Short mmCIF file of C-alpha atoms in Angstrom, two decimals:
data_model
loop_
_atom_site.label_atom_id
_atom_site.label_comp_id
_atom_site.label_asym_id
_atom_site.label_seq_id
_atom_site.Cartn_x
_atom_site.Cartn_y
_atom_site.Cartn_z
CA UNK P 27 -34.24 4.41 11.74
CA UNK P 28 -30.59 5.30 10.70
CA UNK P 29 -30.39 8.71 9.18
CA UNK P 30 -29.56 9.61 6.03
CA UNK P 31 -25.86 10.59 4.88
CA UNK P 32 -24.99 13.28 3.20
CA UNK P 33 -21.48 14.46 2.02
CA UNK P 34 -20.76 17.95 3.00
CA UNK P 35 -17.37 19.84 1.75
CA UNK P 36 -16.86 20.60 5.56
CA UNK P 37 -18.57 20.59 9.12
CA UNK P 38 -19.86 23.96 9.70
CA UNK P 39 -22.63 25.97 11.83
CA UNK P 40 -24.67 26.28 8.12
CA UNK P 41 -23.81 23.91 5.66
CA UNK P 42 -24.83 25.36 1.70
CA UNK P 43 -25.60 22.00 -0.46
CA UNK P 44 -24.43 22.45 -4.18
CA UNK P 45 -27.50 21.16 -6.57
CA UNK P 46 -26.09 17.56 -7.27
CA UNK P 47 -26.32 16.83 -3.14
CA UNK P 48 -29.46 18.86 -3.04
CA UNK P 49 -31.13 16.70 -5.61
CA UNK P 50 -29.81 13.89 -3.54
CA UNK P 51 -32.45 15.26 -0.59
CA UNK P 52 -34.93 15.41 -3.21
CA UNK P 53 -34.63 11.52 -4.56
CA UNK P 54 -34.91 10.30 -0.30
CA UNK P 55 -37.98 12.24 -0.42
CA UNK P 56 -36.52 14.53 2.71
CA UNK P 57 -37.58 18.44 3.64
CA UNK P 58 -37.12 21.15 5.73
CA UNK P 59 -36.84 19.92 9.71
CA UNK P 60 -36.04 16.33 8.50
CA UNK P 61 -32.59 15.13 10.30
CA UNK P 62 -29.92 13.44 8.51
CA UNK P 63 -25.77 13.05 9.30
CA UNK P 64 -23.69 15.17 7.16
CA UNK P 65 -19.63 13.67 6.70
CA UNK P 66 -16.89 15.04 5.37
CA UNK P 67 -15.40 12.23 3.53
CA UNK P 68 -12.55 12.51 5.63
CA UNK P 69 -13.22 10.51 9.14
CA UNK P 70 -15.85 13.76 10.74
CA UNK P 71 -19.41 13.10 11.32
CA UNK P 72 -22.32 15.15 12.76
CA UNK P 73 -25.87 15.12 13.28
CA UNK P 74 -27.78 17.98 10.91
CA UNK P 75 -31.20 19.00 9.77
CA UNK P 76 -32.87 20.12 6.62
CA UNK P 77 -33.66 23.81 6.56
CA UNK P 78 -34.35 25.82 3.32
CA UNK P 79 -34.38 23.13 0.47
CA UNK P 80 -34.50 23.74 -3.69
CA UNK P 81 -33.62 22.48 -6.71
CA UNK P 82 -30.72 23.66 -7.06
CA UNK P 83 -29.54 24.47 -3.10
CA UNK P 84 -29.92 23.12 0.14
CA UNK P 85 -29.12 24.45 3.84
CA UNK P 86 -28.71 22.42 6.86
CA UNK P 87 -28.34 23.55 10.83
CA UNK P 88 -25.35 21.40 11.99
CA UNK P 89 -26.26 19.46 15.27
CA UNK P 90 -24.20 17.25 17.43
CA UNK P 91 -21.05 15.43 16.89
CA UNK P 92 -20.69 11.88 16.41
CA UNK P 93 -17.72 9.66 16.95
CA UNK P 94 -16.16 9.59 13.34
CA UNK P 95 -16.55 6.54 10.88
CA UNK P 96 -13.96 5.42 8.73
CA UNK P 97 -16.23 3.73 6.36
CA UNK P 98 -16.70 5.28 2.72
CA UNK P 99 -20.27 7.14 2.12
CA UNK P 100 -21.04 4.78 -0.39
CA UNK P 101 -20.56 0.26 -0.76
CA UNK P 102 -17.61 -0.24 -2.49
CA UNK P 103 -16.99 -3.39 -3.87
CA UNK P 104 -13.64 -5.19 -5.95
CA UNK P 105 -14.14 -7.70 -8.41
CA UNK P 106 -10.60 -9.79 -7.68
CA UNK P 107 -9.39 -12.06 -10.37
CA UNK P 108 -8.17 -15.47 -8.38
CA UNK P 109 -4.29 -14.71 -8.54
CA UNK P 110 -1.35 -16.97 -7.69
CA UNK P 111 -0.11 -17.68 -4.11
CA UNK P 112 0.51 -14.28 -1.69
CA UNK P 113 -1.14 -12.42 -3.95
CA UNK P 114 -4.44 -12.34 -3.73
CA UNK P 115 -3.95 -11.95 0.02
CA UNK P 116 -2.08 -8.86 -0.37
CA UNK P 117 -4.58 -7.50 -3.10
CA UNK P 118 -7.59 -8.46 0.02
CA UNK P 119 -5.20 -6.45 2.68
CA UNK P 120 -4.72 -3.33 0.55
CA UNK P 121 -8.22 -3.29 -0.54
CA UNK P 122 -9.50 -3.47 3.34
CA UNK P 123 -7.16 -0.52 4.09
CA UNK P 124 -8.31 1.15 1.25
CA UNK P 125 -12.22 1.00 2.08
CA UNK P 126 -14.25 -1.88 0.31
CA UNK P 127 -17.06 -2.95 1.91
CA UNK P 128 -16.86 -6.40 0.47
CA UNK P 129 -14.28 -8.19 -1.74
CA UNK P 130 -16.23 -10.58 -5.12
CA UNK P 131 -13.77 -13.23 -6.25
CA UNK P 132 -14.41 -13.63 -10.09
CA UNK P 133 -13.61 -16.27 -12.07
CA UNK P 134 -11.88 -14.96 -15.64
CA UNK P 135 -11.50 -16.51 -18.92
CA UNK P 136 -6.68 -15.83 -18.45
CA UNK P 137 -6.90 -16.88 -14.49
CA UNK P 138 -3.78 -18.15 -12.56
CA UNK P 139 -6.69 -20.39 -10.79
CA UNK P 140 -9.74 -21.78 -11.61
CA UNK P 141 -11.07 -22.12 -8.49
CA UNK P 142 -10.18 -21.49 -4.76
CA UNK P 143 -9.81 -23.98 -1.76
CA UNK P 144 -12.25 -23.03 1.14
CA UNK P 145 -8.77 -23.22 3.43
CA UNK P 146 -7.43 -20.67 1.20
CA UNK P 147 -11.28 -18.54 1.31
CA UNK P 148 -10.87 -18.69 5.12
CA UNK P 149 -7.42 -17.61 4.50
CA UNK P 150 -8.39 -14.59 3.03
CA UNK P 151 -11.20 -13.95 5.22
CA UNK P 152 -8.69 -13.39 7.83
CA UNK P 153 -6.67 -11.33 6.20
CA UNK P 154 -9.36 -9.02 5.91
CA UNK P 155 -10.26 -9.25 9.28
CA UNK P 156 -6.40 -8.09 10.18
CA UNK P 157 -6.29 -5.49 7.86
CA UNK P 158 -9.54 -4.34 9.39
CA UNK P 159 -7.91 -3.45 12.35
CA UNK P 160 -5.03 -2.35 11.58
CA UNK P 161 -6.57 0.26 9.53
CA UNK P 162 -8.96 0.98 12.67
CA UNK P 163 -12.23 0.21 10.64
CA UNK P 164 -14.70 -1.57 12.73
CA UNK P 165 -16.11 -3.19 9.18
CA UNK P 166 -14.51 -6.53 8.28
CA UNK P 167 -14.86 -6.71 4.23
CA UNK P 168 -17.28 -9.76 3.43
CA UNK P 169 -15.07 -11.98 0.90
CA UNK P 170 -17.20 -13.95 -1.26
CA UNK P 171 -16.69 -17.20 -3.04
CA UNK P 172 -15.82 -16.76 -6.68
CA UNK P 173 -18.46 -16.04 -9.48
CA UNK P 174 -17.92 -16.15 -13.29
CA UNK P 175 -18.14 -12.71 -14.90
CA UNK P 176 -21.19 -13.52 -16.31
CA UNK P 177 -22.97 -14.40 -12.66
CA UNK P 178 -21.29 -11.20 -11.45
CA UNK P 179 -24.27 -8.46 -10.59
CA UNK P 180 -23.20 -5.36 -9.22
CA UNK P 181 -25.60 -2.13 -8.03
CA UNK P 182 -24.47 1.24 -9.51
CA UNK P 183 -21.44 1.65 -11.91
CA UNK P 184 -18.55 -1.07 -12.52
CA UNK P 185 -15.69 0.16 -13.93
CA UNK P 186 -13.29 -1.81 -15.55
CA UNK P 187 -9.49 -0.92 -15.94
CA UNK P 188 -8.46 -2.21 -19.60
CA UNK P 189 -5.37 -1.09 -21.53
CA UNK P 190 -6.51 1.18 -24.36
CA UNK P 191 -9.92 2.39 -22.61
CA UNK P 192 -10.37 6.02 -22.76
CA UNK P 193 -12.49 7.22 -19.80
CA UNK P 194 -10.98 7.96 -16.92
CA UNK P 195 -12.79 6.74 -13.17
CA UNK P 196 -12.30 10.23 -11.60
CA UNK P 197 -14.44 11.86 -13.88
CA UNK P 198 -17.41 9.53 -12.96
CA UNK P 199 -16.87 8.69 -9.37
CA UNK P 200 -19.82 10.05 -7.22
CA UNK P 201 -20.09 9.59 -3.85
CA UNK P 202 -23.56 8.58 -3.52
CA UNK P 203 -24.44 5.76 -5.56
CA UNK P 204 -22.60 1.97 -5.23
CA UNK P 205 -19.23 1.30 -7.04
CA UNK P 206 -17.53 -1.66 -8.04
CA UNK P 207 -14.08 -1.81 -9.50
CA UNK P 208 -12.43 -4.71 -11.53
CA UNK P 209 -8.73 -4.88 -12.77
CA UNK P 210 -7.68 -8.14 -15.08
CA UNK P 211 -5.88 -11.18 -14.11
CA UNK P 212 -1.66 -11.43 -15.13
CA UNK P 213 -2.97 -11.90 -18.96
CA UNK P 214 -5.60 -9.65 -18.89
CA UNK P 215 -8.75 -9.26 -19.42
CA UNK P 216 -10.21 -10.64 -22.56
CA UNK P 217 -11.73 -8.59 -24.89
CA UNK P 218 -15.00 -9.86 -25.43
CA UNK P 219 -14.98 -10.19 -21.25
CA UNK P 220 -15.28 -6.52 -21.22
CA UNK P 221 -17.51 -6.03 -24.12
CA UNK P 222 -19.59 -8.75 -22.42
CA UNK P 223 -19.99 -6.16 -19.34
CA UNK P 224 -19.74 -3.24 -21.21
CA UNK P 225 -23.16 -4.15 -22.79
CA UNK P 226 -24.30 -4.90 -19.23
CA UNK P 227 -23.28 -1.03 -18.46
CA UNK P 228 -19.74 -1.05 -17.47
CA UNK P 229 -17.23 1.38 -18.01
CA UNK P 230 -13.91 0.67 -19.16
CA UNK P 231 -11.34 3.04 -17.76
CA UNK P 232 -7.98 3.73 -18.56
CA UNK P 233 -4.65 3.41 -15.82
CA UNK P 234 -2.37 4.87 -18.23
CA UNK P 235 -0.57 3.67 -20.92
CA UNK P 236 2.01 1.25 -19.06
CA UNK P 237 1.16 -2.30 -18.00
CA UNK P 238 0.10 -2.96 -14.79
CA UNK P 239 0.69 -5.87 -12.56
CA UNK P 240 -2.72 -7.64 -11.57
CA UNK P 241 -2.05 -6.80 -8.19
CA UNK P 242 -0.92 -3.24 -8.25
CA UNK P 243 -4.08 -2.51 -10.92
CA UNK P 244 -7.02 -2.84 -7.92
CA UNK P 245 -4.90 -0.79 -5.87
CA UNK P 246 -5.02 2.00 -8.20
CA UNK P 247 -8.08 2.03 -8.77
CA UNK P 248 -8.85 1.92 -4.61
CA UNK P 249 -6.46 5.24 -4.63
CA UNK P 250 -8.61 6.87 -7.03
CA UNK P 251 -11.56 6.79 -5.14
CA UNK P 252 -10.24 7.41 -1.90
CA UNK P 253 -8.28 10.70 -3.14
CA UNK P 254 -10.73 12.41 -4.39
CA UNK P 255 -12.77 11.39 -0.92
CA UNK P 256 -15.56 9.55 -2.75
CA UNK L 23 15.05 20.47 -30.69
CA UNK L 24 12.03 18.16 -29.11
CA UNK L 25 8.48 19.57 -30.18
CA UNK L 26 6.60 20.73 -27.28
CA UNK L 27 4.10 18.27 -25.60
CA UNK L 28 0.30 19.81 -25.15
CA UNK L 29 -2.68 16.65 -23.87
CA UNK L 30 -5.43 16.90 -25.80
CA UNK L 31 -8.94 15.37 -24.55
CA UNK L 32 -8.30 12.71 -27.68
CA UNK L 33 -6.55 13.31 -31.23
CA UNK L 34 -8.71 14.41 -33.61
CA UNK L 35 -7.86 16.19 -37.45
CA UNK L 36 -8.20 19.65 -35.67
CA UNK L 37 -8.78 20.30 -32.20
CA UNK L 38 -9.50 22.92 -29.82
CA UNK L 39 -7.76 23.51 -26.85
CA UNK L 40 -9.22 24.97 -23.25
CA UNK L 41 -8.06 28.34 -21.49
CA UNK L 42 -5.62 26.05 -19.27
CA UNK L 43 -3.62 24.33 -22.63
CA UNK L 44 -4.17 27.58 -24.94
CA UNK L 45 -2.11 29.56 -21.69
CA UNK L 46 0.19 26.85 -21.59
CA UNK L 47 0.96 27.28 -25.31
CA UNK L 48 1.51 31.25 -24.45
CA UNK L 49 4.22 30.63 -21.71
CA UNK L 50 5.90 28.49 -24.03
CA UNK L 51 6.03 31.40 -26.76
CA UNK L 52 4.36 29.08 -29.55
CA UNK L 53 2.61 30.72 -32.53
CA UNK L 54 0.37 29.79 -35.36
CA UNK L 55 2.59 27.71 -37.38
CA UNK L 56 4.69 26.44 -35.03
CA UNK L 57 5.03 22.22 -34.34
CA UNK L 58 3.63 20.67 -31.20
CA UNK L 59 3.86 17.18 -30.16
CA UNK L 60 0.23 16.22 -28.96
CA UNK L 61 -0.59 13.56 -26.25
CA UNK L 62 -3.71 12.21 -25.25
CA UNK L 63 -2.39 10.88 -21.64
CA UNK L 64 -3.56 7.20 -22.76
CA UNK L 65 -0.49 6.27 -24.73
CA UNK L 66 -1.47 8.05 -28.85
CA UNK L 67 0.98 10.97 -29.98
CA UNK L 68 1.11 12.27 -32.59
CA UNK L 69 3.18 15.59 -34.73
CA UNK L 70 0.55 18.72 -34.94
CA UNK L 71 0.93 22.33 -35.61
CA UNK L 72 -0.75 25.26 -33.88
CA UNK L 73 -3.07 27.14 -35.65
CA UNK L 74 -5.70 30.02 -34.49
CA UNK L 75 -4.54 31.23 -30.69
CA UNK L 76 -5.79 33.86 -28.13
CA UNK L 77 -5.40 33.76 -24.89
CA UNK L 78 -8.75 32.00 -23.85
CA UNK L 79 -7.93 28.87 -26.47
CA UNK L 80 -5.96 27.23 -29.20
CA UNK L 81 -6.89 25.02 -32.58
CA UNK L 82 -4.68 22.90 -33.85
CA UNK L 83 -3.83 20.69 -36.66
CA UNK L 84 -3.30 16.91 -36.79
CA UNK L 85 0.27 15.68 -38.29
CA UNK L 86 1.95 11.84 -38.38
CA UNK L 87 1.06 9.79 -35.80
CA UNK L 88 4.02 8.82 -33.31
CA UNK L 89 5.04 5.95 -31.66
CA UNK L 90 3.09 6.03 -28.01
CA UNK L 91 4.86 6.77 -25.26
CA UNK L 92 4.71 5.40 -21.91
CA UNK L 93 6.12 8.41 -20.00
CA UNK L 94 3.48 10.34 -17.98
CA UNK L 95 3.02 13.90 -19.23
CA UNK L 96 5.21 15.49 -16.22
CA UNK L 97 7.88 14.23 -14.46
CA UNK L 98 6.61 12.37 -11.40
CA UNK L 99 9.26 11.52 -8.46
CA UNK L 100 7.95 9.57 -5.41
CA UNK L 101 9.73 10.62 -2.03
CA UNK L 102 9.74 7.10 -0.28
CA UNK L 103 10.67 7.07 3.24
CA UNK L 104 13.41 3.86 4.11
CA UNK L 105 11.48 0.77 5.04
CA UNK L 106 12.21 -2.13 6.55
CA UNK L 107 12.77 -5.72 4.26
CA UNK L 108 11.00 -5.98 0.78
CA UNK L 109 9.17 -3.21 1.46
CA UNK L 110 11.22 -0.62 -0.25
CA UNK L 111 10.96 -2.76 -3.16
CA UNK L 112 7.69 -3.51 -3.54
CA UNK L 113 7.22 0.09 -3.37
CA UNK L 114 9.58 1.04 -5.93
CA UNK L 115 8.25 -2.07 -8.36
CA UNK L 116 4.78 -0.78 -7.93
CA UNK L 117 5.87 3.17 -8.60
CA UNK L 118 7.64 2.44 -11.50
CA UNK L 119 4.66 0.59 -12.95
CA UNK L 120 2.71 3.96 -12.55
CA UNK L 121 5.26 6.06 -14.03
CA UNK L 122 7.38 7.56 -11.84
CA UNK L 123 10.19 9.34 -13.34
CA UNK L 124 12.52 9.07 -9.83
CA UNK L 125 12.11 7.47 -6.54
CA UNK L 126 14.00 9.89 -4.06
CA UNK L 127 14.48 8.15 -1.03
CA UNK L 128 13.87 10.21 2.44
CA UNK L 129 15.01 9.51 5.88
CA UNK L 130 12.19 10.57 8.36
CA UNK L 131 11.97 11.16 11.92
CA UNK L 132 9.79 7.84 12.41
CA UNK L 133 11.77 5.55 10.15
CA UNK L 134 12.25 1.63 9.70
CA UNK L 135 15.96 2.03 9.11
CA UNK L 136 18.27 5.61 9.25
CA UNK L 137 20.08 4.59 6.17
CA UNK L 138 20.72 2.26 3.04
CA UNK L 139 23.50 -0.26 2.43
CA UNK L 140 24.92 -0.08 -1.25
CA UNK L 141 23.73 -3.47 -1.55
CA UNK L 142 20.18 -2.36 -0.96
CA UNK L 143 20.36 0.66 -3.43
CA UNK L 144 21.88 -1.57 -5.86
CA UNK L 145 18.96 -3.88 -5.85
CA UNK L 146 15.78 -1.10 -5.67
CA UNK L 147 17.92 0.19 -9.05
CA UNK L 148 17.28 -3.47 -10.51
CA UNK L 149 14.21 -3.70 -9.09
CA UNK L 150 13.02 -0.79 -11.22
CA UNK L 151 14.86 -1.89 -14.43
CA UNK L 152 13.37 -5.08 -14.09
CA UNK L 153 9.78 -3.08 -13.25
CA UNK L 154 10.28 -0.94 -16.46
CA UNK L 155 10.76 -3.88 -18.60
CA UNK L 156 7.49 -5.60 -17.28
CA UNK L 157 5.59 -2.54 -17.80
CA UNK L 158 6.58 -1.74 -21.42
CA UNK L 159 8.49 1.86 -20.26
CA UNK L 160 11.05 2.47 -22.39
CA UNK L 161 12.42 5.12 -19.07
CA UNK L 162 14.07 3.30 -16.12
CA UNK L 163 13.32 5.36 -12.90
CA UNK L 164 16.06 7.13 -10.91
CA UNK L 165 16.52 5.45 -7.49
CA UNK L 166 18.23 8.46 -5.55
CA UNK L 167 20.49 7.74 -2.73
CA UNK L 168 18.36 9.02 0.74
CA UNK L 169 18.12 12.95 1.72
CA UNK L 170 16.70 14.18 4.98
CA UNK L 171 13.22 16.19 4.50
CA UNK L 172 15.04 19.16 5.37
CA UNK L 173 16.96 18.50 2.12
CA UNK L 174 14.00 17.22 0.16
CA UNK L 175 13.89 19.42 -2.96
CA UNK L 176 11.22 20.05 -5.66
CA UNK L 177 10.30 21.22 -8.51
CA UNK L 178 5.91 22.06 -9.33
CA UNK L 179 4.18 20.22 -6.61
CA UNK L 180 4.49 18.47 -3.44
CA UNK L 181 1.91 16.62 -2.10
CA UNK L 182 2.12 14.41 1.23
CA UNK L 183 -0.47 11.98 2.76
CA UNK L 184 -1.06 12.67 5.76
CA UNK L 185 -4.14 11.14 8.08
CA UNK L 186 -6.47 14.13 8.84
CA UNK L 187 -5.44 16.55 5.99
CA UNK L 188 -8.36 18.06 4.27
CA UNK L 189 -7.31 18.51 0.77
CA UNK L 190 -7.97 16.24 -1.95
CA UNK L 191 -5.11 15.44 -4.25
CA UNK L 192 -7.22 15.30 -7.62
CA UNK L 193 -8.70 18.81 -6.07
CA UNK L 194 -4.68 19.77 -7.39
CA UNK L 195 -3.57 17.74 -9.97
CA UNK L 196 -2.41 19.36 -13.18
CA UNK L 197 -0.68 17.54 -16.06
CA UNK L 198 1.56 20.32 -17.14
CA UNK L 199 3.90 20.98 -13.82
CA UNK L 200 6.16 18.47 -12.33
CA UNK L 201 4.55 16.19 -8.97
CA UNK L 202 6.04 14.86 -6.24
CA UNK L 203 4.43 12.63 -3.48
CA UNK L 204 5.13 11.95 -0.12
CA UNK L 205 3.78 9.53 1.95
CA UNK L 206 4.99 8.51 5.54
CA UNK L 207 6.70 5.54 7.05
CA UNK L 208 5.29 3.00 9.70
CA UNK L 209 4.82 5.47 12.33
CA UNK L 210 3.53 8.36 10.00
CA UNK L 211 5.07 11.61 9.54
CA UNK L 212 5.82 13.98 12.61
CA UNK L 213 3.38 16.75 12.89
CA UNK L 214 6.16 18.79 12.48
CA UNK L 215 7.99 17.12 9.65
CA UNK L 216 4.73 18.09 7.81
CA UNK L 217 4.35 21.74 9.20
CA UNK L 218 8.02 22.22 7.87
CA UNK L 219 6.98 21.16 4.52
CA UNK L 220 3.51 23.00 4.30
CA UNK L 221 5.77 26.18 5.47
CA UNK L 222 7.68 25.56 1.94
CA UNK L 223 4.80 25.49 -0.42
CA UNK L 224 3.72 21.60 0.13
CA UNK L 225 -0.12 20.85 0.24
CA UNK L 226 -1.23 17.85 3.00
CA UNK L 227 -3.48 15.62 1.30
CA UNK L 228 -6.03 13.42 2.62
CA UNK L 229 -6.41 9.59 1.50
CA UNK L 230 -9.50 9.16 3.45
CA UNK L 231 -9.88 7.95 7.38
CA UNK L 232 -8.48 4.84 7.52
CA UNK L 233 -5.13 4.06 8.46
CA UNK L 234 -3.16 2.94 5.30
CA UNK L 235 0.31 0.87 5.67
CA UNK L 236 3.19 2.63 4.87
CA UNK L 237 3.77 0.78 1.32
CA UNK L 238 -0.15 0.98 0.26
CA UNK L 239 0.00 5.20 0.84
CA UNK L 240 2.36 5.55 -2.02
CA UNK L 241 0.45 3.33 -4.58
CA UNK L 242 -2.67 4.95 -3.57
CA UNK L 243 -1.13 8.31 -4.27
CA UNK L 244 -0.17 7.32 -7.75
CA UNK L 245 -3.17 5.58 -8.62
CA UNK L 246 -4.99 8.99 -7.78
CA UNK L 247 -2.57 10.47 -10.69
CA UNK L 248 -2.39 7.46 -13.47
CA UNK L 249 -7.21 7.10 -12.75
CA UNK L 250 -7.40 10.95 -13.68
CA UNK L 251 -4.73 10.66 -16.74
CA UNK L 252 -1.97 13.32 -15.22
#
């Protein structure tokens, strides 16, 4: 069985947990002598065990070194508006370089397109593949036929760039639970669309006050996350 | 004279202000009774006068609402190294949608191209007019004419991307000192180009492990700035 992950400011001899990663240990039910892989967010990787475990702290023995990943420490997933010609190929690229572990086509109410060809699906299923290597992850992003917003089910938190929200994503990113990200079409996103998913848990988020193209929006979002290496 | 701009968490008919805001009130010599312009990062303003003020924090009192502004809260310049074909532009479309206040382009060691025709300047300077428009910014970015890194000045911060750096950019980011970001060409930044600018005050930043293209770094970077509302 695969180890655990754990996310670990650096690699060192004695790693000291903070309480919200120790808690983590807690919820997978793990304890002193159990082994996990602690990652740095930032490419290194090793093999550690549990030693004195809390509440509120947690120490682990660093072990060997594995070959580094260059996948995020937890699914991310982008909720893409169908867009107009290149462009929804260039939002799949940037979002492969940028980390997603799959890519959700959604169908929205102010939509460029209504629906997709499969030529154009396998299109973009390429791209991803590409951009995959290019960006020297060996993870190809799934990219999955569209859904409406409504069939759209997502584990964790969805945030939602709107104009006019107030929250902003960096102060709820976390590194260990499942994130998916959704920017509006050119038009936008309708209101009731996000008070539709708002009810369903969302969070609206704000990009700052200046309009965004649809396919700069995802992109921003993407650079949140991986800047602050969650 | 302009009123002095202080972020608030959201305006409100009095509010208090943190250590970090009250301290910024103190370097700019303001008093109780003296008129502040306040800014909630997501586009409100509004007139307000300070009131109570010690060192550790700050009340004050709600005036007219203003027009919102688009501007970010400090000046932002990207430092965009010369690439190759539309490249440039898309990068200088995208960073004037997320508020730049100047592009200043760089020539780098690994570069697409040494220089820039007039023709070329010409257009990145209508490409961000035209970008301003689209985003609602009253403010048309600078497009500065190329500098080596050796002759790359700045004022606040600079931050550069750089594959392996540890640092996390929204580890740094402050909304009340000007930011500038560097990201590298195809090719990436010489080891040394970056020493030379870490031996000047610049921090190395980390946008996780994957390899990012040369025109997704910068967008990334600036995403990390307009998510956290600085």
């Amino acid at each position: 069985m695969a180890s655990h992950r754990v996310r670990v400011d650096a690699l060192a001899p004695e790693m000291t947990l903070g309480p919200r990663e120790a808690r983590h240990l807690h919820v997978l039910r793990l304890g002193p002598g159990d082994p996990v892989r602690v990652f740095d967010g930032r490419g290194a990787e090793a093999e550690a065990t549990v030693g004195a475990l809390d509440e509120g702290r947690a120490v682990l023995t660093l072990g060997r070194a594995l070959a580094g990943v260059a996948e995020t420490p937890q699914p991310v997933t982008l909720a893409a508006p169908l867009l107009k010609g290149d462009k929804l190929a260039d939002v799949v690229r940037a979002a492969t370089e940028l980390g997603v572990a799959r890519v959700q086509l959604v169908i929205t109410r102010h939509a460029d397109a209504r629906e997709i060809g499969d030529q154009k699906l396998l299109r973009l299923r390429r791209v991803a593949e590409e951009a995959s290597k290019q960006s020297r992850r060996a993870v190809t992003p799934e990219v999955l036929s569209p859904v409406s917003l409504a069939e759209l089910r997502w584990e964790g938190s969805l945030f939602v760039a709107q104009p006019g929200a107030t929250a902003r994503l960096t102060d709820y990113l976390a590194w260990d639970a499942p994130v998916t990200l959704l920017a509006g079409p050119e038009g936008g996103l309708a209101d009731a669309e996000v008070a539709a998913l708002e009810t369903r848990g969302a969070v609206a988020v704000t990009l700052g006050p200046r309009i965004l193209r649809a396919e700069t929006a995802p992109v921003a979002l993407l650079g949140a996350l991986v800047a602050t290496g969650v």
